[in-house]
Short mmCIF file of C-alpha atoms and ligand atoms in Angstrom, two decimals:
data_model
loop_
_atom_site.label_atom_id
_atom_site.label_comp_id
_atom_site.label_asym_id
_atom_site.label_seq_id
_atom_site.Cartn_x
_atom_site.Cartn_y
_atom_site.Cartn_z
CA MET R 1 157.83 158.66 78.49
CA ILE R 2 159.73 157.99 81.71
CA ILE R 3 163.46 157.31 81.92
CA ALA R 4 164.76 155.99 85.26
CA VAL R 5 168.45 156.48 86.02
CA ASP R 6 169.73 154.75 89.16
CA GLY R 7 173.13 154.01 90.59
CA PRO R 8 175.54 154.57 93.47
CA VAL R 9 177.01 157.91 94.48
CA ALA R 10 179.21 159.67 91.87
CA ALA R 11 178.67 157.07 89.13
CA GLY R 12 177.81 159.91 86.76
CA LYS R 13 174.04 159.39 86.81
CA GLY R 14 173.18 163.03 87.53
CA THR R 15 175.13 164.37 84.56
CA LEU R 16 173.77 161.63 82.36
CA ALA R 17 170.16 162.12 83.45
CA ARG R 18 170.39 165.90 82.95
CA ARG R 19 171.82 165.45 79.46
CA LEU R 20 169.15 162.93 78.51
CA ALA R 21 166.44 165.30 79.73
CA GLU R 22 167.95 168.17 77.74
CA HIS R 23 168.31 166.02 74.64
CA PHE R 24 164.67 164.86 74.66
CA GLY R 25 163.18 168.07 76.09
CA PHE R 26 161.97 166.16 79.16
CA ALA R 27 161.64 167.40 82.74
CA TYR R 28 164.41 166.33 85.12
CA LEU R 29 164.18 165.40 88.80
CA ASP R 30 167.25 164.76 90.95
CA THR R 31 165.54 162.69 93.66
CA GLY R 32 168.70 162.69 95.80
CA SER R 33 168.12 166.41 96.35
CA LEU R 34 164.85 165.55 98.16
CA TYR R 35 166.72 163.33 100.65
CA ARG R 36 169.42 165.99 100.95
CA ALA R 37 166.76 168.61 101.71
CA VAL R 38 165.39 166.38 104.48
CA ALA R 39 168.93 166.02 105.84
CA LEU R 40 169.50 169.80 105.89
CA ARG R 41 166.19 170.42 107.63
CA VAL R 42 166.98 167.74 110.25
CA LEU R 43 170.45 169.22 110.84
CA ARG R 44 169.13 172.77 111.15
CA ALA R 45 166.40 171.69 113.55
CA GLY R 46 169.05 170.03 115.72
CA GLN R 47 167.32 166.65 115.35
CA SER R 48 168.95 163.24 115.14
CA PRO R 49 169.12 161.62 111.68
CA GLU R 50 168.29 158.37 113.49
CA ASP R 51 164.85 159.74 114.45
CA GLY R 52 162.61 158.45 111.65
CA ALA R 53 159.46 160.24 112.79
CA ALA R 54 161.22 163.61 112.98
CA ALA R 55 162.83 163.07 109.57
CA ALA R 56 159.47 162.09 108.05
CA ALA R 57 157.92 165.29 109.42
CA GLN R 58 160.76 167.25 107.80
CA ALA R 59 160.16 165.38 104.53
CA ALA R 60 156.54 166.54 104.63
CA ALA R 61 157.66 170.14 105.20
CA ILE R 62 160.15 170.50 102.30
CA GLU R 63 159.82 173.81 100.48
CA PRO R 64 161.19 174.87 97.07
CA ALA R 65 163.82 177.04 98.82
CA ASP R 66 165.26 173.91 100.47
CA LEU R 67 165.99 172.44 97.04
CA ALA R 68 167.96 175.55 96.04
CA ASP R 69 170.03 175.64 99.23
CA PRO R 70 173.76 176.04 98.47
CA ARG R 71 174.59 173.53 101.22
CA LEU R 72 172.56 170.81 99.53
CA ARG R 73 175.60 169.37 97.74
CA ASP R 74 177.98 169.53 100.74
CA GLU R 75 179.70 166.30 101.72
CA ALA R 76 178.23 166.52 105.25
CA THR R 77 174.69 166.87 103.87
CA GLY R 78 175.28 163.82 101.67
CA GLY R 79 176.32 161.70 104.65
CA VAL R 80 173.24 162.66 106.67
CA SER R 81 170.96 162.21 103.64
CA SER R 82 172.10 158.61 103.41
CA LEU R 83 171.06 158.14 107.07
CA VAL R 84 167.63 159.77 106.78
CA SER R 85 166.90 157.91 103.53
CA SER R 86 167.04 154.58 105.40
CA HIS R 87 163.75 155.34 107.22
CA PRO R 88 160.77 153.77 105.41
CA GLU R 89 158.50 156.60 106.62
CA VAL R 90 160.78 159.20 104.98
CA ARG R 91 160.77 157.25 101.72
CA ALA R 92 156.98 156.92 101.85
CA ARG R 93 156.61 160.69 102.34
CA LEU R 94 158.69 161.45 99.25
CA LEU R 95 157.10 158.82 97.02
CA ALA R 96 153.93 160.66 95.96
CA TYR R 97 155.84 163.77 94.86
CA GLN R 98 158.23 161.73 92.73
CA ARG R 99 155.44 159.70 91.12
CA GLU R 100 153.42 162.83 90.42
CA PHE R 101 156.46 164.45 88.78
CA ALA R 102 156.91 161.39 86.54
CA ALA R 103 153.23 161.07 85.66
CA ARG R 104 152.67 164.79 85.02
CA PRO R 105 156.02 166.42 84.30
CA PRO R 106 156.06 170.19 84.95
CA SER R 107 155.67 172.67 82.08
CA GLY R 108 153.82 170.10 80.01
CA ALA R 109 157.02 168.26 79.06
CA ALA R 110 156.41 165.08 77.06
CA GLY R 111 158.44 162.99 79.45
CA ALA R 112 160.53 162.89 82.59
CA VAL R 113 163.96 161.70 83.60
CA LEU R 114 164.34 160.84 87.29
CA ASP R 115 167.64 159.90 88.87
CA GLY R 116 168.20 158.25 92.22
CA ARG R 117 168.60 154.84 93.82
CA ASP R 118 165.18 153.20 93.57
CA ILE R 119 163.50 154.88 90.59
CA GLY R 120 163.37 151.79 88.36
CA ALA R 121 162.63 149.39 91.20
CA VAL R 122 160.13 151.33 93.35
CA VAL R 123 159.19 154.86 92.24
CA CYS R 124 158.55 154.13 88.54
CA PRO R 125 158.51 150.35 88.08
CA ASP R 126 156.79 150.90 84.71
CA ALA R 127 159.41 153.34 83.38
CA ASP R 128 159.95 152.98 79.63
CA VAL R 129 163.72 152.75 80.02
CA LYS R 130 165.74 151.93 83.12
CA LEU R 131 169.44 152.63 83.34
CA PHE R 132 171.64 151.48 86.21
CA VAL R 133 174.86 153.48 86.09
CA THR R 134 177.93 152.13 87.86
CA ALA R 135 181.69 152.72 88.02
CA SER R 136 184.47 151.39 90.25
CA ALA R 137 184.63 152.87 93.77
CA GLU R 138 188.07 154.38 93.04
CA GLN R 139 186.90 156.08 89.86
CA ARG R 140 183.80 157.44 91.57
CA ALA R 141 185.91 158.73 94.47
CA ARG R 142 188.26 160.46 91.99
CA ARG R 143 185.31 162.23 90.35
CA ARG R 144 183.72 163.16 93.67
CA HIS R 145 187.07 164.43 95.00
CA ALA R 146 187.61 166.62 91.93
CA GLU R 147 184.07 167.98 92.28
CA LEU R 148 184.61 168.83 95.95
CA LEU R 149 187.94 170.57 95.25
CA GLU R 150 186.24 172.60 92.55
CA ARG R 151 183.62 173.66 95.09
CA GLY R 152 186.38 174.72 97.48
CA GLU R 153 185.89 171.82 99.91
CA ALA R 154 189.43 170.62 100.69
CA VAL R 155 188.96 166.94 101.60
CA ALA R 156 191.63 164.20 101.36
CA PHE R 157 191.09 161.62 98.61
CA ASP R 158 191.24 158.75 101.12
CA THR R 159 188.48 160.37 103.17
CA VAL R 160 186.28 160.72 100.08
CA LEU R 161 186.89 157.05 99.16
CA ALA R 162 186.12 155.86 102.71
CA ASP R 163 182.93 157.98 102.89
CA LEU R 164 181.83 156.69 99.50
CA ARG R 165 182.32 153.07 100.56
CA ASP R 166 180.35 153.77 103.76
CA ARG R 167 177.49 155.29 101.82
CA ASP R 168 177.52 152.47 99.27
CA GLU R 169 177.30 149.96 102.08
CA ARG R 170 174.45 151.84 103.78
CA ASP R 171 172.52 152.43 100.55
CA ARG R 172 172.87 148.75 99.57
CA SER R 173 172.15 147.14 102.91
CA ARG R 174 169.17 149.16 104.14
CA ALA R 175 165.91 147.24 104.42
CA ALA R 176 163.76 149.90 102.72
CA SER R 177 164.40 150.14 98.96
CA PRO R 178 168.06 149.08 98.96
CA LEU R 179 170.20 150.24 96.06
CA LYS R 180 170.13 147.50 93.45
CA PRO R 181 169.36 147.35 89.74
CA ALA R 182 165.75 146.63 88.77
CA ALA R 183 165.44 143.24 87.05
CA ASP R 184 164.82 144.96 83.71
CA ALA R 185 167.49 147.68 84.06
CA HIS R 186 170.29 148.17 81.53
CA LEU R 187 173.69 148.28 83.25
CA LEU R 188 175.99 151.08 82.13
CA ASP R 189 179.53 150.98 83.55
CA THR R 190 181.16 154.40 83.18
CA THR R 191 184.53 153.52 84.78
CA ASN R 192 186.34 153.97 81.47
CA LEU R 193 183.90 156.34 79.78
CA ASP R 194 184.02 160.13 79.74
CA ILE R 195 180.77 162.09 79.90
CA GLU R 196 180.28 162.19 76.14
CA ALA R 197 180.92 158.46 75.69
CA ALA R 198 178.58 157.63 78.59
CA PHE R 199 175.89 159.86 77.07
CA GLN R 200 176.21 158.17 73.67
CA ALA R 201 175.98 154.73 75.32
CA ALA R 202 172.86 155.85 77.19
CA LEU R 203 171.28 157.17 73.98
CA THR R 204 171.88 153.82 72.30
CA ILE R 205 170.15 152.06 75.19
CA VAL R 206 167.19 154.48 75.14
CA ALA R 207 166.85 154.07 71.36
CA GLY R 208 166.84 150.30 71.86
CA GLY R 209 163.70 150.55 74.00
CA LYS R 210 162.44 148.77 77.01
CA ALA R 211 163.90 145.27 77.17
CA PRO R 212 167.60 144.78 78.02
O1 DC O 1 172.32 160.98 94.78
P1 DC O 1 172.65 161.72 96.05
O2 DC O 1 174.06 161.47 96.52
O3 DC O 1 172.31 163.16 95.98
O4 DC O 1 171.67 161.08 97.15
C1 DC O 1 171.75 161.41 98.51
C2 DC O 1 171.27 160.26 99.38
O5 DC O 1 169.87 160.07 99.21
C3 DC O 1 171.93 158.92 99.08
O6 DC O 1 172.88 158.55 100.07
C4 DC O 1 170.82 157.91 99.09
C5 DC O 1 169.56 158.70 99.13
N1 DC O 1 168.68 158.49 97.98
C6 DC O 1 167.78 157.47 98.07
O7 DC O 1 167.78 156.74 99.06
N2 DC O 1 166.88 157.27 97.06
C7 DC O 1 166.88 158.04 95.98
N3 DC O 1 165.97 157.83 95.01
C8 DC O 1 167.83 159.09 95.86
C9 DC O 1 168.73 159.28 96.88
#
């Protein structure tokens, strides 16, 4: 069984996807971490995020250690990951790994939960359940800001909101796999839901099966 969880930055999809995976005993893949790993490698190599060929070569060279890098979740890494993810050749490089993970989840798990931007639309168009998690920009910025403060990154709220709007715009307007709900995705708006309520709503959708 494959559950696809897509949505914009800080909508709560990561927490939700992780909890769903735990609940069902499925494997979990945070596909954003792959794009973040490419971004870190590009930054460290002193390359330009605009250089699609260089970024694609970095995508092909990702190692497990990259995915455990403490700088993966930094705000700066997130910004650059949004840039490198716009290159079709980078997306193509990461596609096989994601599909393989979904088709044959590690450790013999009976299913997989993948979260990202294009899981339901491109990576796993045949996923059994597709969730598209949203929340207002202000609410997402509040959550992201709190998360950054907790990590010791002192950033102004207005900066977080502006960055988030920039990334939304870039993720939605890129030509290759733009962020948008798959036609058969269930929309889940978490603006007024805490984590537990969002999880319960997701469980109800998963229990309801494939069709919205
Ligand atoms: O979910 P995240 O913030 O960790 O994702 C980082 C960037 O990677 C995000 O700006 C868009 C990109 N991304 C993508 O294009 N496709 C995915 N499936 C996951 C992430």
